[in-house]
Each structure stands twice: as structure tokens, then as C-alpha cells.
Coordinates of N, CA and C in Angstrom, one line a residue:
Chain A
X1 N 0.8 -1.2 0.0 CA 0.0 0.0 0.0 C 0.9 1.3 0.0
X2 N 0.2 2.4 -0.2 CA 0.9 3.6 -0.3 C 1.3 4.2 1.0
X3 N 0.5 3.9 2.1 CA 0.7 4.5 3.4 C 1.3 3.6 4.4
X4 N 1.4 4.1 5.6 CA 1.8 3.3 6.8 C 0.6 2.4 7.2
X5 N 0.9 1.1 7.3 CA -0.2 0.2 7.7 C 0.0 -0.4 9.0
X6 N -1.0 -0.4 9.9 CA -0.9 -1.0 11.2 C -1.9 -2.0 11.4
X7 N -1.6 -3.1 12.2 CA -2.5 -4.1 12.5 C -2.3 -4.7 13.9
X8 N -3.3 -5.1 14.6 CA -4.7 -5.0 14.1 C -5.2 -3.5 14.3
X9 N -6.3 -3.2 13.8 CA -6.8 -1.9 13.9 C -7.4 -1.7 15.3
X10 N -8.0 -2.8 15.9 CA -8.5 -2.8 17.2 C -8.0 -4.1 17.9
X11 N -7.7 -3.9 19.2 CA -7.4 -5.1 20.0 C -7.9 -5.0 21.4
X12 N -8.7 -5.9 21.8 CA -9.2 -6.0 23.2 C -8.6 -7.2 23.9
X13 N -8.1 -7.0 25.0 CA -7.4 -8.1 25.7 C -7.6 -7.9 27.2
X14 N -7.4 -9.0 27.9 CA -7.5 -9.0 29.4 C -6.2 -8.5 30.1
X15 N -6.4 -7.8 31.2 CA -5.3 -7.4 32.0 C -4.3 -8.6 32.2
X16 N -3.1 -8.3 32.1 CA -2.1 -9.4 32.4 C -1.6 -10.1 31.1
X17 N -2.3 -10.0 30.0 CA -1.9 -10.7 28.8 C -0.9 -9.9 28.1
X18 N -0.1 -10.5 27.2 CA 0.8 -9.8 26.3 C 0.1 -9.5 25.0
X19 N 0.5 -8.4 24.4 CA 0.0 -8.0 23.1 C 1.2 -7.6 22.2
X20 N 1.0 -7.9 20.9 CA 1.9 -7.5 19.8 C 1.2 -6.6 18.8
X21 N 1.7 -5.5 18.5 CA 1.2 -4.5 17.6 C 2.2 -4.4 16.4
X22 N 1.6 -4.4 15.2 CA 2.5 -4.5 14.0 C 2.4 -3.2 13.2
X23 N 3.5 -2.8 12.6 CA 3.6 -1.6 11.8 C 4.4 -1.9 10.5
X24 N 3.7 -1.7 9.4 CA 4.4 -1.8 8.1 C 4.6 -0.4 7.5
X25 N 5.8 0.1 7.5 CA 6.1 1.5 7.1 C 5.9 1.6 5.6
X26 N 6.0 2.8 5.1 CA 6.0 3.1 3.7 C 7.3 2.5 3.1
X27 N 7.2 1.8 2.0 CA 8.3 1.2 1.4 C 9.4 2.2 1.1
X28 N 10.6 1.8 1.6 CA 11.8 2.6 1.4 C 12.1 3.6 2.5
X29 N 11.1 3.7 3.4 CA 11.4 4.6 4.6 C 12.3 3.9 5.6
X30 N 13.4 4.6 5.9 CA 14.3 4.0 6.8 C 14.1 4.3 8.3
X31 N 13.3 5.4 8.5 CA 13.1 5.8 9.9 C 11.6 5.4 10.3
X32 N 11.5 4.9 11.5 CA 10.2 4.4 12.0 C 10.0 4.9 13.4
X33 N 8.8 5.3 13.8 CA 8.5 5.8 15.1 C 7.2 5.2 15.7
X34 N 7.2 5.0 17.0 CA 6.0 4.6 17.7 C 5.6 5.7 18.7
X35 N 4.3 5.9 18.7 CA 3.7 6.9 19.6 C 2.5 6.3 20.3
X36 N 2.2 6.8 21.5 CA 1.0 6.4 22.2 C 0.1 7.7 22.3
X37 N -1.2 7.5 22.1 CA -2.2 8.6 22.2 C -3.3 8.1 23.1
X38 N -3.3 8.7 24.3 CA -4.4 8.4 25.3 C -5.6 9.2 24.9
X39 N -6.7 8.8 25.3 CA -8.0 9.4 25.0 C -8.0 10.9 25.3
X40 N -8.2 11.7 24.2 CA -8.3 13.2 24.4 C -7.0 13.9 24.7
X41 N -5.9 13.2 24.4 CA -4.6 13.8 24.7 C -3.7 13.8 23.4
X42 N -2.6 14.4 23.5 CA -1.7 14.4 22.4 C -0.9 13.2 22.3
X43 N 0.0 13.1 21.4 CA 0.8 11.9 21.1 C 2.1 11.9 22.0
X44 N 2.4 10.8 22.6 CA 3.6 10.6 23.4 C 4.6 9.8 22.6
X45 N 5.8 10.3 22.4 CA 6.8 9.5 21.7 C 7.2 8.3 22.5
X46 N 7.4 7.2 21.9 CA 7.8 6.0 22.5 C 9.2 5.6 22.1
X47 N 9.4 5.4 20.8 CA 10.7 4.9 20.3 C 10.9 5.2 18.9
X48 N 12.1 5.3 18.5 CA 12.5 5.7 17.1 C 13.5 4.7 16.6
X49 N 13.3 4.2 15.4 CA 14.2 3.3 14.7 C 14.8 4.0 13.5
X50 N 16.1 3.8 13.4 CA 16.8 4.2 12.1 C 17.3 2.9 11.6
X51 N 16.8 2.4 10.5 CA 17.1 1.1 10.0 C 16.5 0.1 11.1
X52 N 17.4 -0.9 11.4 CA 16.9 -1.9 12.4 C 17.4 -1.5 13.9
X53 N 18.1 -0.4 14.0 CA 18.5 -0.1 15.4 C 17.7 1.0 15.9
X54 N 17.6 1.1 17.3 CA 16.8 2.1 18.0 C 17.7 3.0 18.7
X55 N 18.1 4.2 18.1 CA 18.9 5.1 18.8 C 18.2 5.9 19.9
X56 N 16.9 5.9 20.0 CA 16.2 6.6 21.0 C 15.0 5.7 21.5
X57 N 15.1 5.2 22.7 CA 14.1 4.4 23.3 C 13.5 5.2 24.5
X58 N 13.8 6.4 24.6 CA 13.6 7.2 25.9 C 12.1 7.3 26.3
X59 N 11.2 7.1 25.3 CA 9.8 7.2 25.6 C 9.1 6.0 26.1
X60 N 9.8 4.8 26.0 CA 9.1 3.6 26.5 C 8.8 3.7 28.0
X61 N 7.6 3.6 28.4 CA 7.2 3.9 29.8 C 7.7 2.9 30.8
X62 N 7.9 1.7 30.5 CA 8.4 0.7 31.5 C 9.0 -0.4 30.7
X63 N 9.6 -1.3 31.5 CA 10.3 -2.5 30.9 C 9.3 -3.5 30.4
X64 N 8.0 -3.2 30.5 CA 7.0 -4.1 29.9 C 6.8 -3.8 28.4
X65 N 7.4 -2.7 28.0 CA 7.3 -2.3 26.6 C 8.6 -2.6 25.9
X66 N 8.5 -3.1 24.7 CA 9.7 -3.4 23.9 C 9.2 -3.3 22.4
X67 N 10.2 -3.0 21.6 CA 9.9 -3.0 20.1 C 11.1 -3.5 19.4
X68 N 10.8 -4.0 18.2 CA 11.9 -4.4 17.3 C 11.5 -4.1 15.9
X69 N 12.6 -4.1 15.1 CA 12.3 -3.9 13.7 C 13.3 -4.8 12.9
X70 N 12.8 -5.4 11.9 CA 13.6 -6.4 11.1 C 13.5 -6.0 9.7
X71 N 14.6 -6.3 9.0 CA 14.7 -6.1 7.6 C 14.5 -4.7 7.1
X72 N 14.7 -3.7 8.0 CA 14.5 -2.3 7.8 C 13.1 -2.1 7.2
X73 N 12.1 -2.9 7.8 CA 10.8 -2.8 7.3 C 9.8 -2.9 8.5
X74 N 9.2 -4.0 8.7 CA 8.2 -4.2 9.7 C 8.7 -4.0 11.1
X75 N 7.9 -3.4 11.9 CA 8.2 -3.2 13.3 C 7.1 -3.8 14.2
X76 N 7.5 -4.3 15.3 CA 6.5 -4.9 16.3 C 6.7 -4.2 17.6
X77 N 5.6 -3.7 18.2 CA 5.7 -3.2 19.5 C 5.0 -4.2 20.4
X78 N 5.7 -4.6 21.5 CA 5.2 -5.7 22.4 C 5.0 -5.1 23.8
X79 N 3.8 -5.3 24.3 CA 3.5 -4.9 25.7 C 3.2 -6.2 26.5
X80 N 4.1 -6.4 27.5 CA 3.9 -7.6 28.3 C 3.1 -7.3 29.6
X81 N 2.3 -8.3 30.0 CA 1.6 -8.1 31.3 C 0.8 -6.8 31.3
X82 N -0.1 -6.7 30.3 CA -0.8 -5.4 30.1 C -1.6 -5.0 31.3
X83 N -1.6 -3.7 31.5 CA -2.3 -3.0 32.6 C -3.4 -2.1 32.0
X84 N -4.4 -1.8 32.8 CA -5.5 -0.9 32.2 C -5.0 0.4 31.7
X85 N -3.9 0.9 32.3 CA -3.4 2.2 31.9 C -2.7 2.2 30.5
X86 N -2.5 0.9 30.0 CA -2.0 0.8 28.7 C -3.0 1.0 27.6
X87 N -4.3 1.1 28.0 CA -5.3 1.4 27.0 C -5.1 2.7 26.3
X88 N -5.0 2.7 25.0 CA -4.7 3.9 24.2 C -4.7 3.5 22.7
X89 N -4.5 4.5 21.9 CA -4.2 4.2 20.5 C -2.7 4.3 20.3
X90 N -2.2 3.3 19.7 CA -0.7 3.2 19.4 C -0.5 3.5 17.9
X91 N 0.2 4.6 17.7 CA 0.4 5.1 16.3 C 1.9 4.8 15.9
X92 N 2.0 4.4 14.6 CA 3.3 4.3 14.0 C 3.5 5.3 12.9
X93 N 4.6 5.8 12.8 CA 4.9 6.7 11.7 C 6.3 6.3 11.0
X94 N 6.4 6.7 9.8 CA 7.7 6.4 9.1 C 8.1 7.7 8.3
X95 N 9.4 7.8 8.0 CA 9.9 8.9 7.2 C 11.0 8.3 6.3
X96 N 11.2 9.0 5.2 CA 12.2 8.5 4.2 C 13.5 8.4 4.9
X97 N 13.9 9.3 5.7 CA 15.1 9.2 6.5 C 14.9 10.1 7.7
X98 N 15.9 10.2 8.5 CA 15.7 10.9 9.8 C 15.5 12.4 9.6
X99 N 15.7 12.9 8.4 CA 15.6 14.4 8.2 C 14.4 14.7 7.3
X100 N 13.4 13.9 7.4 CA 12.2 14.1 6.6 C 11.0 14.0 7.5
X101 N 9.9 14.7 7.2 CA 8.7 14.7 8.0 C 8.1 13.2 8.1
X102 N 7.4 13.0 9.2 CA 6.8 11.7 9.5 C 5.4 11.6 8.9
X103 N 5.1 10.4 8.5 CA 3.8 10.0 7.9 C 3.2 8.9 8.9
X104 N 2.0 9.2 9.3 CA 1.4 8.3 10.3 C 0.4 7.3 9.7
X105 N 0.4 6.1 10.4 CA -0.7 5.2 10.1 C -1.9 5.5 10.9
X106 N -3.0 4.7 10.8 CA -4.2 5.0 11.5 C -4.3 4.5 12.9
X107 N -3.2 3.7 13.3 CA -3.1 3.3 14.7 C -3.8 2.0 15.0
X108 N -3.5 1.5 16.2 CA -4.1 0.3 16.8 C -4.8 0.8 18.1
X109 N -6.1 0.6 18.2 CA -6.8 1.0 19.4 C -6.7 -0.2 20.3
X110 N -6.0 -0.1 21.4 CA -5.8 -1.1 22.4 C -6.7 -0.9 23.6
X111 N -7.5 -1.8 24.0 CA -8.4 -1.7 25.2 C -8.1 -2.9 26.1
X112 N -7.7 -2.6 27.3 CA -7.4 -3.6 28.3 C -8.6 -3.7 29.3
X113 N -9.1 -4.9 29.4 CA -10.3 -5.1 30.3 C -9.9 -5.4 31.7
Chain B
X1 N 7.1 16.9 32.2 CA 7.1 18.3 31.8 C 6.5 18.5 30.4
X2 N 5.4 19.3 30.4 CA 4.8 19.5 29.1 C 5.6 20.6 28.4
X3 N 6.1 20.2 27.2 CA 7.0 21.2 26.6 C 6.3 22.0 25.5
X4 N 5.1 21.6 25.1 CA 4.3 22.3 24.1 C 2.9 22.4 24.7
X5 N 2.5 23.7 24.9 CA 1.2 24.0 25.5 C 0.3 24.5 24.3
X6 N -0.9 23.9 24.2 CA -1.8 24.3 23.1 C -3.1 24.8 23.7
X7 N -3.7 25.8 23.0 CA -5.0 26.3 23.4 C -5.7 26.9 22.2
X8 N -7.1 26.9 22.2 CA -8.0 26.3 23.2 C -8.1 24.8 23.0
X9 N -8.7 24.2 24.0 CA -8.9 22.7 23.9 C -10.0 22.4 22.9
X10 N -11.0 23.3 22.7 CA -12.0 23.1 21.7 C -12.4 24.5 21.2
X11 N -12.9 24.5 20.0 CA -13.2 25.7 19.2 C -14.4 25.5 18.3
X12 N -15.3 26.4 18.4 CA -16.5 26.3 17.4 C -16.5 27.6 16.6
X13 N -16.5 27.5 15.3 CA -16.4 28.6 14.4 C -17.5 28.5 13.3
X14 N -18.0 29.6 13.0 CA -19.0 29.6 11.9 C -18.3 29.4 10.5
X15 N -19.0 28.8 9.6 CA -18.5 28.6 8.3 C -18.1 30.0 7.7
X16 N -16.9 30.0 7.1 CA -16.4 31.3 6.6 C -15.6 32.1 7.5
X17 N -15.6 31.7 8.8 CA -14.9 32.4 9.8 C -13.4 32.0 9.9
X18 N -12.7 32.6 10.8 CA -11.3 32.3 11.0 C -11.1 31.5 12.2
X19 N -10.4 30.4 12.1 CA -10.1 29.6 13.3 C -8.6 29.9 13.7
X20 N -8.4 30.1 15.0 CA -7.1 30.4 15.4 C -6.7 29.5 16.6
X21 N -5.6 28.8 16.5 CA -5.1 27.9 17.5 C -3.7 28.3 17.9
X22 N -3.5 28.4 19.2 CA -2.2 28.9 19.7 C -1.4 27.8 20.4
X23 N -0.1 27.9 20.3 CA 0.8 27.0 21.0 C 2.0 27.8 21.5
X24 N 2.6 27.3 22.6 CA 3.8 27.9 23.2 C 4.7 26.7 23.5
X25 N 6.0 27.0 23.4 CA 7.0 25.9 23.6 C 8.0 26.5 24.6
X26 N 8.8 25.5 25.2 CA 9.7 25.9 26.2 C 11.2 25.7 25.8
X27 N 11.4 24.6 25.0 CA 12.7 24.2 24.6 C 13.2 25.0 23.4
X28 N 14.2 25.9 23.7 CA 14.7 26.7 22.6 C 15.5 26.0 21.6
X29 N 15.8 24.7 21.8 CA 16.5 23.9 20.9 C 15.6 23.4 19.7
X30 N 14.3 23.5 19.9 CA 13.4 23.1 18.9 C 13.6 24.0 17.6
X31 N 13.6 23.3 16.5 CA 13.8 24.0 15.2 C 12.9 23.6 14.1
X32 N 11.8 22.8 14.5 CA 10.9 22.4 13.5 C 9.5 22.4 14.2
X33 N 8.5 23.1 13.5 CA 7.2 23.3 14.2 C 6.1 22.9 13.2
X34 N 5.7 21.6 13.2 CA 4.6 21.2 12.3 C 3.2 21.3 13.0
X35 N 2.2 21.3 12.2 CA 0.8 21.2 12.6 C 0.3 20.0 11.9
X36 N -0.5 19.2 12.7 CA -1.1 18.0 12.2 C -2.7 18.1 12.3
X37 N -3.3 17.5 11.4 CA -4.8 17.4 11.4 C -5.2 16.0 11.6
X38 N -6.1 15.7 12.5 CA -6.5 14.3 12.7 C -8.0 14.2 12.7
X39 N -8.5 13.3 11.8 CA -10.0 13.0 11.8 C -10.2 11.8 12.7
X40 N -11.4 11.6 13.2 CA -11.7 10.4 14.1 C -11.3 9.1 13.4
X41 N -10.6 8.3 14.1 CA -10.3 7.0 13.6 C -9.1 7.0 12.7
X42 N -8.5 8.1 12.4 CA -7.4 8.2 11.5 C -6.2 8.7 12.2
X43 N -5.0 8.4 11.6 CA -3.8 9.0 12.1 C -3.6 10.5 11.8
X44 N -2.7 11.2 12.5 CA -2.5 12.6 12.2 C -1.9 12.7 10.8
X45 N -2.3 13.8 10.1 CA -1.7 14.0 8.8 C -1.0 15.4 8.9
X46 N 0.2 15.5 8.3 CA 0.9 16.7 8.3 C 0.2 17.8 7.5
X47 N -0.1 18.9 8.1 CA -0.8 20.0 7.4 C 0.1 21.0 6.9
X48 N 0.9 21.6 7.7 CA 1.8 22.6 7.4 C 2.9 22.7 8.4
X49 N 4.1 23.2 8.1 CA 5.2 23.2 9.1 C 6.0 24.5 8.8
X50 N 6.7 24.9 9.9 CA 7.6 26.1 9.8 C 8.9 25.9 10.5
X51 N 9.9 26.6 10.1 CA 11.2 26.6 10.8 C 11.3 28.0 11.4
X52 N 12.1 28.2 12.4 CA 12.1 29.4 13.2 C 12.8 30.6 12.5
X53 N 13.3 30.4 11.3 CA 14.0 31.5 10.6 C 13.0 32.3 9.8
X54 N 11.7 31.9 9.8 CA 10.7 32.7 9.1 C 9.5 33.0 10.1
X55 N 8.8 34.1 9.9 CA 7.8 34.5 10.9 C 6.4 34.1 10.4
X56 N 6.3 33.7 9.2 CA 4.9 33.3 8.7 C 5.1 32.4 7.5
X57 N 4.2 31.4 7.4 CA 4.2 30.5 6.2 C 2.7 30.3 5.9
X58 N 2.4 30.4 4.6 CA 1.0 30.3 4.2 C 0.9 29.2 3.1
X59 N -0.1 28.3 3.3 CA -0.4 27.3 2.3 C -1.9 27.2 2.1
X60 N -2.4 27.8 1.1 CA -3.8 27.9 0.8 C -4.5 28.7 1.9
X61 N -5.5 28.0 2.6 CA -6.2 28.7 3.6 C -5.5 28.6 5.0
X62 N -4.4 27.9 5.1 CA -3.7 27.7 6.3 C -2.5 28.5 6.4
X63 N -2.3 29.2 7.6 CA -1.2 30.1 7.8 C -0.6 29.8 9.2
X64 N 0.7 29.6 9.3 CA 1.4 29.5 10.6 C 2.0 30.9 10.8
X65 N 1.8 31.4 12.0 CA 2.5 32.6 12.5 C 3.5 32.2 13.6
X66 N 4.7 32.7 13.5 CA 5.8 32.2 14.5 C 6.4 33.4 15.1
X67 N 6.5 33.4 16.4 CA 7.1 34.5 17.2 C 8.2 33.8 18.0
X68 N 9.5 33.9 17.5 CA 10.6 33.2 18.2 C 10.9 33.8 19.5
X69 N 10.8 35.1 19.7 CA 11.2 35.7 21.0 C 10.2 35.3 22.1
X70 N 8.9 35.2 21.7 CA 7.9 34.8 22.6 C 7.7 33.3 22.8
X71 N 8.4 32.6 21.9 CA 8.3 31.1 21.9 C 6.9 30.7 21.7
X72 N 6.2 31.3 20.7 CA 4.8 31.0 20.5 C 4.6 30.9 19.0
X73 N 3.7 30.0 18.6 CA 3.3 29.9 17.2 C 1.8 29.6 17.1
X74 N 1.2 29.9 16.0 CA -0.2 29.8 15.9 C -0.6 29.3 14.5
X75 N -1.8 28.7 14.4 CA -2.3 28.3 13.2 C -3.6 29.1 12.9
X76 N -3.7 29.7 11.7 CA -4.9 30.4 11.3 C -5.5 29.6 10.1
X77 N -6.8 29.3 10.2 CA -7.5 28.7 9.1 C -8.5 29.7 8.6
X78 N -8.3 30.3 7.5 CA -9.1 31.3 6.9 C -10.3 30.6 6.2
X79 N -11.4 31.3 6.1 CA -12.6 30.8 5.4 C -12.9 29.4 5.8
X80 N -13.0 29.1 7.1 CA -13.2 27.8 7.7 C -14.4 27.1 7.1
X81 N -14.3 25.8 6.8 CA -15.3 25.0 6.2 C -15.7 23.8 7.1
X82 N -16.9 23.3 7.0 CA -17.3 22.2 7.8 C -16.3 21.0 7.6
X83 N -15.7 20.8 6.4 CA -14.8 19.8 6.2 C -13.5 20.0 7.0
X84 N -13.3 21.1 7.6 CA -12.1 21.4 8.4 C -12.3 20.9 9.8
X85 N -13.5 20.5 10.1 CA -13.8 20.0 11.5 C -12.9 18.7 11.8
X86 N -12.1 18.9 12.8 CA -11.1 17.8 13.1 C -10.4 18.2 14.3
X87 N -9.5 17.4 14.8 CA -8.6 17.8 15.9 C -7.2 18.2 15.3
X88 N -6.7 19.3 15.8 CA -5.5 19.9 15.3 C -4.4 19.8 16.4
X89 N -3.3 19.3 16.0 CA -2.2 19.3 17.0 C -1.0 20.1 16.5
X90 N -0.5 21.0 17.4 CA 0.8 21.6 17.1 C 1.9 20.7 17.6
X91 N 3.1 20.8 17.2 CA 4.2 20.0 17.6 C 5.5 20.7 17.4
X92 N 6.5 20.2 18.0 CA 7.8 20.8 17.9 C 8.9 19.7 18.1
X93 N 10.0 20.0 17.5 CA 11.1 19.0 17.6 C 12.4 19.7 17.2
X94 N 13.5 19.0 17.7 CA 14.8 19.4 17.2 C 15.1 18.4 16.1
X95 N 15.3 18.9 14.9 CA 15.3 18.0 13.8 C 13.9 17.4 13.6
X96 N 13.8 16.2 13.0 CA 12.5 15.7 12.7 C 12.2 14.5 13.5
X97 N 13.1 14.1 14.4 CA 12.9 12.8 15.0 C 11.9 12.7 16.2
X98 N 12.3 13.2 17.3 CA 11.5 13.0 18.5 C 10.6 14.2 18.6
X99 N 9.4 14.1 18.0 CA 8.4 15.2 18.0 C 7.6 15.2 19.3
X100 N 7.5 16.4 19.8 CA 6.7 16.6 21.0 C 5.4 17.3 20.6
X101 N 4.3 16.7 21.0 CA 3.0 17.2 20.5 C 2.3 18.0 21.6
X102 N 1.4 18.9 21.2 CA 0.5 19.6 22.1 C -0.7 18.7 22.4
X103 N -1.6 19.1 23.2 CA -2.7 18.3 23.6 C -3.9 18.3 22.7
X104 N -3.8 19.1 21.6 CA -4.9 19.0 20.6 C -6.0 20.1 20.8
X105 N -6.5 20.5 19.7 CA -7.7 21.4 19.7 C -8.7 20.8 18.8
X106 N -9.9 20.5 19.4 CA -11.0 20.0 18.6 C -11.8 21.1 18.0
X107 N -11.7 21.2 16.6 CA -12.4 22.3 15.9 C -13.7 21.8 15.3
X108 N -14.7 22.6 15.5 CA -16.0 22.3 14.9 C -16.4 23.5 14.1
X109 N -16.6 23.3 12.8 CA -17.1 24.4 11.9 C -18.5 24.2 11.6
X110 N -19.4 25.1 12.0 CA -20.8 24.9 11.9 C -21.3 25.7 10.7
X111 N -22.3 25.2 9.9 CA -22.8 25.8 8.7 C -23.5 27.1 9.0

């Protein structure tokens, strides 16, 4: 596709379960970003990938959160032992390189019961 | 620490009117100031952006005004239309990587 693709679009899970969220960036984009958007709030930066490495993980809120990127393409954000406060929309963005504007996907809406 | 403050939280404007959203930042290292438009269920889309070496940038009905000394910038939407109804986020970053977003303004343009 032409844009950033995220899956699933919605995820409902029970507290304590692990979840994996997937991001397919725009083809050829070397930079990839994850953000969290809580209801009615702005976006919080989580992590930035340049290629397959993550030079900035400063936004990950706890060690329950991790992310990886393989093949300079797909990225997965994993949340272990989910808590209710993890409920949010998780947005992925990509850019051609670190010096270009970011293009966002439509996000994964995560609900923790 | 909230580094980008945005106001108002919500805004109702008559069709044809001017919508104005204001933002203030704290980090003087920021050198890129984008505005994003977000419709319900969609990701933010880049609308317009400015660098601090200019005081104003206009693209169609959208204008950013930038006041470096006051560390403030604003978005003006001229001739507002119902299709402009969305949530608008200001943002700031040093370079393009770690973007700090404001809390958003929900704009409603009524016919």
C-alpha cells in the first residue's frame, strides 16, 4: 500500500496478557517511530528506529514495553503483562530518512479489560 | 514536563470564519514546528510546518505565524469550512525525530 499500515486496527485483551502490535512502514522509509495517544490527549513519543537499530528508546514507559524492527521494514511493539493504563491508540509513523517529516498510520486501538 | 502547550482545547467557528489555535513551547533547541490534522479513527496528517527562521508561512487557507522571541506559534484557518472539522495538533522537535505534541484542539465548523 501507499501509506503506513498498522494491524490490528483494534485489540481488546484482558489485563495481564501480552500483546503485539505491528507496523508496516511506507516502502523505502528508513526511519520508523512509535507513539501512544491516550484518549483526548496528544501523542507521546515511545521509540525511534533508524534502520533496524533504535537510537532513541527514551519514551518507553516501562520495561513491559519493547519494540523491534527487522529487515528495515516491519516493526513490532510488544506490551507484556498489560495493565489498564496501557489502554490507548498506538500510532506508528515512518519517514524517508531521519531528516524528513513523519507520515502516520491510523493506529491500533488497544483496550485492556 | 509538558513542553508544548496548546489552546484552546475546543473551538467552534462559523463557516467562513477564521479559526485560530495557539501554541507555546519551552525548549529553545526546537527548530521544526509542524501542525497535524486528525480525523476520528485516523492517524494525524501533516498539514503545514515552519522553521524558526521565518515568521509566517502560508499554504492555501492555512497560515502559521511564528514568534521566536515569545516562543509562540499559531495556526490560522481562513474561510473555515465544515470539512475542516477535526482535531489539530501543534508539535515541535529538534530535527525531525523526537516530535513533542501539544494536547490538541477539537475544531468544529458549523454551517
